[in-house]
């Protein structure tokens, strides 16, 4: 997603374990496994790469996870 001032905001969409793999963004394929979707705000003083253990745990529990970095953190 691009902002009005030209910044591209980036994030990850983490699938639950056991989900089919593929390119979600290019194919617009979002598998429906009936599990919860978690919108994860990773906070400041870090970025989403610091929280991978959280995402792994949520994926093991059958959750989809959408996470992004705030402006000025990670690759945003």
mmCIF file of N, CA, C and O in Angstrom:
data_model
loop_
_atom_site.group_PDB
_atom_site.id
_atom_site.type_symbol
_atom_site.label_atom_id
_atom_site.label_comp_id
_atom_site.label_asym_id
_atom_site.label_seq_id
_atom_site.Cartn_x
_atom_site.Cartn_y
_atom_site.Cartn_z
ATOM 1 N N UNK A 1 0.847 -1.173 0.000
ATOM 2 C CA UNK A 1 0.000 0.000 0.000
ATOM 3 C C UNK A 1 0.891 1.234 0.000
ATOM 4 O O UNK A 1 1.833 1.321 0.778
ATOM 5 N N UNK A 2 0.610 2.192 -0.843
ATOM 6 C CA UNK A 2 1.346 3.447 -0.887
ATOM 7 C C UNK A 2 0.527 4.553 -0.232
ATOM 8 O O UNK A 2 -0.669 4.658 -0.450
ATOM 9 N N UNK A 3 1.215 5.368 0.557
ATOM 10 C CA UNK A 3 0.552 6.499 1.202
ATOM 11 C C UNK A 3 0.512 7.688 0.250
ATOM 12 O O UNK A 3 1.162 7.687 -0.800
ATOM 13 N N UNK A 4 -0.217 8.727 0.617
ATOM 14 C CA UNK A 4 -0.312 9.930 -0.217
ATOM 15 C C UNK A 4 1.045 10.604 -0.419
ATOM 16 O O UNK A 4 1.264 11.250 -1.442
ATOM 17 N N UNK A 5 1.946 10.449 0.569
ATOM 18 C CA UNK A 5 3.260 11.078 0.433
ATOM 19 C C UNK A 5 4.315 10.129 -0.152
ATOM 20 O O UNK A 5 5.498 10.391 -0.102
ATOM 21 N N UNK A 6 3.875 8.977 -0.710
ATOM 22 C CA UNK A 6 4.766 8.103 -1.466
ATOM 23 C C UNK A 6 5.473 7.018 -0.667
ATOM 24 O O UNK A 6 6.309 6.314 -1.203
ATOM 25 N N UNK A 7 5.141 6.852 0.597
ATOM 26 C CA UNK A 7 5.755 5.798 1.396
ATOM 27 C C UNK A 7 5.006 4.491 1.166
ATOM 28 O O UNK A 7 3.769 4.466 1.169
ATOM 29 N N UNK A 8 5.730 3.431 0.915
ATOM 30 C CA UNK A 8 5.107 2.115 0.764
ATOM 31 C C UNK A 8 5.097 1.432 2.128
ATOM 32 O O UNK A 8 6.133 1.162 2.703
ATOM 33 N N UNK A 9 3.901 1.168 2.654
ATOM 34 C CA UNK A 9 3.762 0.478 3.927
ATOM 35 C C UNK A 9 3.819 -1.023 3.686
ATOM 36 O O UNK A 9 3.183 -1.537 2.775
ATOM 37 N N UNK A 10 4.587 -1.696 4.514
ATOM 38 C CA UNK A 10 4.802 -3.134 4.323
ATOM 39 C C UNK A 10 4.390 -3.904 5.562
ATOM 40 O O UNK A 10 4.410 -3.386 6.664
ATOM 41 N N UNK A 11 4.051 -5.159 5.343
ATOM 42 C CA UNK A 11 3.676 -6.025 6.442
ATOM 43 C C UNK A 11 3.717 -7.472 5.999
ATOM 44 O O UNK A 11 4.126 -7.786 4.887
ATOM 45 N N UNK A 12 3.313 -8.345 6.896
ATOM 46 C CA UNK A 12 3.252 -9.783 6.623
ATOM 47 C C UNK A 12 1.848 -10.294 6.885
ATOM 48 O O UNK A 12 1.168 -9.835 7.801
ATOM 49 N N UNK A 13 1.452 -11.273 6.097
ATOM 50 C CA UNK A 13 0.242 -12.048 6.357
ATOM 51 C C UNK A 13 0.700 -13.468 6.627
ATOM 52 O O UNK A 13 1.204 -14.144 5.729
ATOM 53 N N UNK A 14 0.575 -13.921 7.866
ATOM 54 C CA UNK A 14 1.058 -15.230 8.288
ATOM 55 C C UNK A 14 -0.115 -16.202 8.289
ATOM 56 O O UNK A 14 -1.152 -15.928 8.899
ATOM 57 N N UNK A 15 0.067 -17.307 7.597
ATOM 58 C CA UNK A 15 -0.977 -18.332 7.524
ATOM 59 C C UNK A 15 -0.858 -19.320 8.674
ATOM 60 O O UNK A 15 0.242 -19.564 9.181
ATOM 61 N N UNK A 16 -1.965 -19.926 9.076
ATOM 62 C CA UNK A 16 -1.886 -20.984 10.081
ATOM 63 C C UNK A 16 -1.081 -22.164 9.544
ATOM 64 O O UNK A 16 -1.052 -22.397 8.334
ATOM 65 N N UNK A 17 -0.438 -22.892 10.436
ATOM 66 C CA UNK A 17 0.281 -24.094 10.009
ATOM 67 C C UNK A 17 -0.680 -25.050 9.341
ATOM 68 O O UNK A 17 -1.839 -25.164 9.735
ATOM 69 N N UNK A 18 -0.204 -25.700 8.293
ATOM 70 C CA UNK A 18 -1.031 -26.634 7.546
ATOM 71 C C UNK A 18 -1.789 -26.007 6.402
ATOM 72 O O UNK A 18 -2.455 -26.704 5.649
ATOM 73 N N UNK A 19 -1.698 -24.695 6.233
ATOM 74 C CA UNK A 19 -2.372 -24.005 5.131
ATOM 75 C C UNK A 19 -1.611 -24.229 3.836
ATOM 76 O O UNK A 19 -0.397 -24.390 3.850
ATOM 77 N N UNK A 20 -2.316 -24.208 2.702
ATOM 78 C CA UNK A 20 -1.607 -24.281 1.430
ATOM 79 C C UNK A 20 -0.719 -23.049 1.271
ATOM 80 O O UNK A 20 -1.058 -21.968 1.731
ATOM 81 N N UNK A 21 0.418 -23.222 0.645
ATOM 82 C CA UNK A 21 1.328 -22.095 0.450
ATOM 83 C C UNK A 21 1.104 -21.485 -0.921
ATOM 84 O O UNK A 21 0.497 -22.086 -1.796
ATOM 85 N N UNK A 22 1.614 -20.310 -1.102
ATOM 86 C CA UNK A 22 1.494 -19.608 -2.372
ATOM 87 C C UNK A 22 1.671 -18.129 -2.142
ATOM 88 O O UNK A 22 1.847 -17.678 -1.024
ATOM 89 N N UNK A 23 1.626 -17.373 -3.213
ATOM 90 C CA UNK A 23 1.781 -15.935 -3.118
ATOM 91 C C UNK A 23 0.433 -15.294 -2.867
ATOM 92 O O UNK A 23 -0.402 -15.218 -3.756
ATOM 93 N N UNK A 24 0.225 -14.850 -1.636
ATOM 94 C CA UNK A 24 -1.076 -14.286 -1.290
ATOM 95 C C UNK A 24 -1.320 -12.961 -1.974
ATOM 96 O O UNK A 24 -2.417 -12.683 -2.434
ATOM 97 N N UNK A 25 -0.297 -12.121 -2.058
ATOM 98 C CA UNK A 25 -0.488 -10.786 -2.602
ATOM 99 C C UNK A 25 -0.708 -10.843 -4.107
ATOM 100 O O UNK A 25 -1.635 -10.259 -4.632
ATOM 101 N N UNK A 26 0.141 -11.586 -4.805
ATOM 102 C CA UNK A 26 0.029 -11.620 -6.263
ATOM 103 C C UNK A 26 -1.242 -12.317 -6.730
ATOM 104 O O UNK A 26 -1.849 -11.926 -7.698
ATOM 105 N N UNK A 27 -1.644 -13.374 -6.036
ATOM 106 C CA UNK A 27 -2.791 -14.150 -6.482
ATOM 107 C C UNK A 27 -4.095 -13.746 -5.797
ATOM 108 O O UNK A 27 -5.152 -14.252 -6.152
ATOM 109 N N UNK A 28 -4.014 -12.875 -4.807
ATOM 110 C CA UNK A 28 -5.189 -12.497 -4.018
ATOM 111 C C UNK A 28 -5.923 -13.717 -3.487
ATOM 112 O O UNK A 28 -7.139 -13.782 -3.486
ATOM 113 N N UNK A 29 -5.153 -14.710 -3.043
ATOM 114 C CA UNK A 29 -5.726 -15.935 -2.492
ATOM 115 C C UNK A 29 -5.577 -15.878 -0.981
ATOM 116 O O UNK A 29 -4.477 -15.822 -0.461
ATOM 117 N N UNK A 30 -6.693 -15.864 -0.292
ATOM 118 C CA UNK A 30 -6.693 -15.878 1.159
ATOM 119 C C UNK A 30 -7.501 -17.082 1.604
ATOM 120 O O UNK A 30 -8.721 -17.038 1.632
ATOM 121 N N UNK A 31 -6.836 -18.191 1.910
ATOM 122 C CA UNK A 31 -7.564 -19.411 2.237
ATOM 123 C C UNK A 31 -8.492 -19.215 3.429
ATOM 124 O O UNK A 31 -8.153 -18.535 4.385
ATOM 125 N N UNK A 32 -9.646 -19.826 3.358
ATOM 126 C CA UNK A 32 -10.603 -19.750 4.458
ATOM 127 C C UNK A 32 -10.536 -21.059 5.225
ATOM 128 O O UNK A 32 -11.029 -22.080 4.770
ATOM 129 N N UNK A 33 -9.899 -21.014 6.382
ATOM 130 C CA UNK A 33 -9.796 -22.196 7.224
ATOM 131 C C UNK A 33 -10.665 -22.062 8.458
ATOM 132 O O UNK A 33 -10.575 -22.880 9.359
ATOM 133 N N UNK A 34 -11.476 -21.014 8.527
ATOM 134 C CA UNK A 34 -12.373 -20.849 9.646
ATOM 135 C C UNK A 34 -11.702 -20.412 10.934
ATOM 136 O O UNK A 34 -12.355 -20.299 11.945
ATOM 137 N N UNK A 35 -10.402 -20.192 10.895
ATOM 138 C CA UNK A 35 -9.695 -19.773 12.100
ATOM 139 C C UNK A 35 -9.770 -18.268 12.292
ATOM 140 O O UNK A 35 -10.155 -17.526 11.390
ATOM 141 N N UNK A 36 -9.397 -17.822 13.481
ATOM 142 C CA UNK A 36 -9.418 -16.387 13.751
ATOM 143 C C UNK A 36 -8.335 -15.648 12.974
ATOM 144 O O UNK A 36 -7.318 -16.229 12.595
ATOM 145 N N UNK A 37 -8.576 -14.376 12.735
ATOM 146 C CA UNK A 37 -7.587 -13.493 12.115
ATOM 147 C C UNK A 37 -7.144 -12.492 13.177
ATOM 148 O O UNK A 37 -7.974 -11.813 13.784
ATOM 149 N N UNK A 38 -5.855 -12.426 13.410
ATOM 150 C CA UNK A 38 -5.279 -11.545 14.415
ATOM 151 C C UNK A 38 -4.641 -10.349 13.706
ATOM 152 O O UNK A 38 -3.793 -10.533 12.834
ATOM 153 N N UNK A 39 -5.055 -9.152 14.060
ATOM 154 C CA UNK A 39 -4.399 -7.936 13.588
ATOM 155 C C UNK A 39 -3.396 -7.558 14.670
ATOM 156 O O UNK A 39 -3.778 -7.170 15.773
ATOM 157 N N UNK A 40 -2.120 -7.726 14.381
ATOM 158 C CA UNK A 40 -1.066 -7.629 15.383
ATOM 159 C C UNK A 40 -0.345 -6.297 15.250
ATOM 160 O O UNK A 40 0.281 -6.035 14.231
ATOM 161 N N UNK A 41 -0.442 -5.482 16.269
ATOM 162 C CA UNK A 41 0.279 -4.214 16.338
ATOM 163 C C UNK A 41 1.537 -4.475 17.161
ATOM 164 O O UNK A 41 1.446 -4.691 18.372
ATOM 165 N N UNK A 42 2.685 -4.458 16.513
ATOM 166 C CA UNK A 42 3.908 -4.893 17.196
ATOM 167 C C UNK A 42 4.514 -3.840 18.110
ATOM 168 O O UNK A 42 5.498 -4.105 18.781
ATOM 169 N N UNK A 43 3.959 -2.667 18.167
ATOM 170 C CA UNK A 43 4.465 -1.639 19.076
ATOM 171 C C UNK A 43 5.667 -0.903 18.514
ATOM 172 O O UNK A 43 6.087 -1.121 17.391
ATOM 173 N N UNK A 44 6.217 -0.033 19.337
ATOM 174 C CA UNK A 44 7.380 0.726 18.875
ATOM 175 C C UNK A 44 8.654 0.154 19.485
ATOM 176 O O UNK A 44 8.617 -0.849 20.181
ATOM 177 N N UNK A 45 9.766 0.792 19.222
ATOM 178 C CA UNK A 45 11.079 0.356 19.703
ATOM 179 C C UNK A 45 11.437 -1.023 19.154
ATOM 180 O O UNK A 45 12.062 -1.838 19.812
ATOM 181 N N UNK A 46 11.030 -1.300 17.952
ATOM 182 C CA UNK A 46 11.337 -2.568 17.311
ATOM 183 C C UNK A 46 10.560 -2.673 16.020
ATOM 184 O O UNK A 46 10.009 -1.698 15.524
ATOM 185 N N UNK A 47 10.531 -3.874 15.456
ATOM 186 C CA UNK A 47 9.757 -4.107 14.246
ATOM 187 C C UNK A 47 9.231 -5.533 14.257
ATOM 188 O O UNK A 47 9.504 -6.303 15.176
ATOM 189 N N UNK A 48 8.501 -5.895 13.218
ATOM 190 C CA UNK A 48 7.836 -7.190 13.198
ATOM 191 C C UNK A 48 8.818 -8.358 13.231
ATOM 192 O O UNK A 48 8.479 -9.437 13.710
ATOM 193 N N UNK A 49 10.031 -8.154 12.747
ATOM 194 C CA UNK A 49 11.022 -9.230 12.765
ATOM 195 C C UNK A 49 11.382 -9.649 14.189
ATOM 196 O O UNK A 49 11.816 -10.778 14.411
ATOM 197 N N UNK A 50 11.193 -8.768 15.160
ATOM 198 C CA UNK A 50 11.469 -9.090 16.561
ATOM 199 C C UNK A 50 10.387 -9.952 17.177
ATOM 200 O O UNK A 50 10.533 -10.436 18.290
ATOM 201 N N UNK A 51 9.265 -10.133 16.505
ATOM 202 C CA UNK A 51 8.104 -10.810 17.086
ATOM 203 C C UNK A 51 7.797 -12.157 16.418
ATOM 204 O O UNK A 51 6.703 -12.688 16.564
ATOM 205 N N UNK A 52 8.741 -12.709 15.686
ATOM 206 C CA UNK A 52 8.454 -13.925 14.919
ATOM 207 C C UNK A 52 8.015 -15.092 15.799
ATOM 208 O O UNK A 52 7.190 -15.901 15.370
ATOM 209 N N UNK A 53 8.507 -15.180 17.022
ATOM 210 C CA UNK A 53 8.074 -16.269 17.907
ATOM 211 C C UNK A 53 6.580 -16.159 18.222
ATOM 212 O O UNK A 53 5.889 -17.165 18.318
ATOM 213 N N UNK A 54 6.100 -14.922 18.369
ATOM 214 C CA UNK A 54 4.665 -14.722 18.594
ATOM 215 C C UNK A 54 3.860 -15.228 17.407
ATOM 216 O O UNK A 54 2.829 -15.891 17.571
ATOM 217 N N UNK A 55 4.328 -14.917 16.194
ATOM 218 C CA UNK A 55 3.602 -15.319 14.986
ATOM 219 C C UNK A 55 3.611 -16.835 14.828
ATOM 220 O O UNK A 55 2.620 -17.425 14.406
ATOM 221 N N UNK A 56 4.742 -17.462 15.158
ATOM 222 C CA UNK A 56 4.818 -18.919 15.080
ATOM 223 C C UNK A 56 3.818 -19.562 16.038
ATOM 224 O O UNK A 56 3.121 -20.516 15.672
ATOM 225 N N UNK A 57 3.730 -19.050 17.244
ATOM 226 C CA UNK A 57 2.781 -19.585 18.221
ATOM 227 C C UNK A 57 1.337 -19.417 17.738
ATOM 228 O O UNK A 57 0.539 -20.357 17.796
ATOM 229 N N UNK A 58 1.017 -18.229 17.238
ATOM 230 C CA UNK A 58 -0.339 -17.988 16.740
ATOM 231 C C UNK A 58 -0.665 -18.888 15.553
ATOM 232 O O UNK A 58 -1.777 -19.411 15.439
ATOM 233 N N UNK A 59 0.316 -19.102 14.661
ATOM 234 C CA UNK A 59 0.113 -19.990 13.515
ATOM 235 C C UNK A 59 -0.116 -21.425 13.980
ATOM 236 O O UNK A 59 -0.950 -22.140 13.435
ATOM 237 N N UNK A 60 0.616 -21.850 15.005
ATOM 238 C CA UNK A 60 0.425 -23.193 15.557
ATOM 239 C C UNK A 60 -0.975 -23.352 16.146
ATOM 240 O O UNK A 60 -1.543 -24.441 16.123
ATOM 241 N N UNK A 61 -1.532 -22.275 16.667
ATOM 242 C CA UNK A 61 -2.874 -22.301 17.251
ATOM 243 C C UNK A 61 -3.980 -22.182 16.204
ATOM 244 O O UNK A 61 -5.159 -22.142 16.540
ATOM 245 N N UNK A 62 -3.594 -22.080 14.918
ATOM 246 C CA UNK A 62 -4.576 -22.029 13.838
ATOM 247 C C UNK A 62 -5.029 -20.635 13.452
ATOM 248 O O UNK A 62 -6.054 -20.476 12.792
ATOM 249 N N UNK A 63 -4.264 -19.620 13.842
ATOM 250 C CA UNK A 63 -4.641 -18.233 13.548
ATOM 251 C C UNK A 63 -3.970 -17.723 12.282
ATOM 252 O O UNK A 63 -2.844 -18.093 11.968
ATOM 253 N N UNK A 64 -4.667 -16.863 11.580
ATOM 254 C CA UNK A 64 -4.083 -16.037 10.529
ATOM 255 C C UNK A 64 -3.603 -14.775 11.237
ATOM 256 O O UNK A 64 -4.267 -14.271 12.138
ATOM 257 N N UNK A 65 -2.453 -14.221 10.821
ATOM 258 C CA UNK A 65 -1.914 -13.030 11.484
ATOM 259 C C UNK A 65 -1.553 -11.991 10.430
ATOM 260 O O UNK A 65 -0.829 -12.284 9.486
ATOM 261 N N UNK A 66 -2.080 -10.785 10.593
ATOM 262 C CA UNK A 66 -1.711 -9.647 9.758
ATOM 263 C C UNK A 66 -0.936 -8.691 10.645
ATOM 264 O O UNK A 66 -1.438 -8.232 11.671
ATOM 265 N N UNK A 67 0.316 -8.414 10.265
ATOM 266 C CA UNK A 67 1.187 -7.565 11.076
ATOM 267 C C UNK A 67 1.913 -6.585 10.162
ATOM 268 O O UNK A 67 2.212 -6.898 9.010
ATOM 269 N N UNK A 68 2.170 -5.401 10.670
ATOM 270 C CA UNK A 68 2.866 -4.381 9.900
ATOM 271 C C UNK A 68 3.742 -3.573 10.844
ATOM 272 O O UNK A 68 3.598 -3.653 12.065
ATOM 273 N N UNK A 69 4.663 -2.820 10.277
ATOM 274 C CA UNK A 69 5.505 -1.913 11.056
ATOM 275 C C UNK A 69 4.989 -0.495 10.918
ATOM 276 O O UNK A 69 4.476 -0.103 9.866
ATOM 277 N N UNK A 70 5.119 0.260 11.989
ATOM 278 C CA UNK A 70 4.762 1.676 11.951
ATOM 279 C C UNK A 70 5.763 2.447 11.103
ATOM 280 O O UNK A 70 6.875 1.981 10.847
ATOM 281 N N UNK A 71 5.384 3.631 10.674
ATOM 282 C CA UNK A 71 6.314 4.506 9.947
ATOM 283 C C UNK A 71 7.588 4.686 10.761
ATOM 284 O O UNK A 71 7.539 4.908 11.960
ATOM 285 N N UNK A 72 8.716 4.568 10.074
ATOM 286 C CA UNK A 72 10.008 4.764 10.721
ATOM 287 C C UNK A 72 10.579 3.508 11.370
ATOM 288 O O UNK A 72 11.677 3.536 11.908
ATOM 289 N N UNK A 73 9.861 2.403 11.326
ATOM 290 C CA UNK A 73 10.337 1.139 11.903
ATOM 291 C C UNK A 73 10.395 0.076 10.818
ATOM 292 O O UNK A 73 9.626 0.105 9.871
ATOM 293 N N UNK A 74 11.316 -0.871 10.990
ATOM 294 C CA UNK A 74 11.444 -1.948 10.022
ATOM 295 C C UNK A 74 11.718 -1.395 8.639
ATOM 296 O O UNK A 74 12.568 -0.523 8.465
ATOM 297 N N UNK A 75 10.971 -1.871 7.659
ATOM 298 C CA UNK A 75 11.194 -1.393 6.283
ATOM 299 C C UNK A 75 10.153 -0.371 5.846
ATOM 300 O O UNK A 75 9.929 -0.164 4.665
ATOM 301 N N UNK A 76 9.513 0.278 6.794
ATOM 302 C CA UNK A 76 8.554 1.339 6.457
ATOM 303 C C UNK A 76 9.207 2.698 6.645
ATOM 304 O O UNK A 76 9.443 3.185 7.678
#
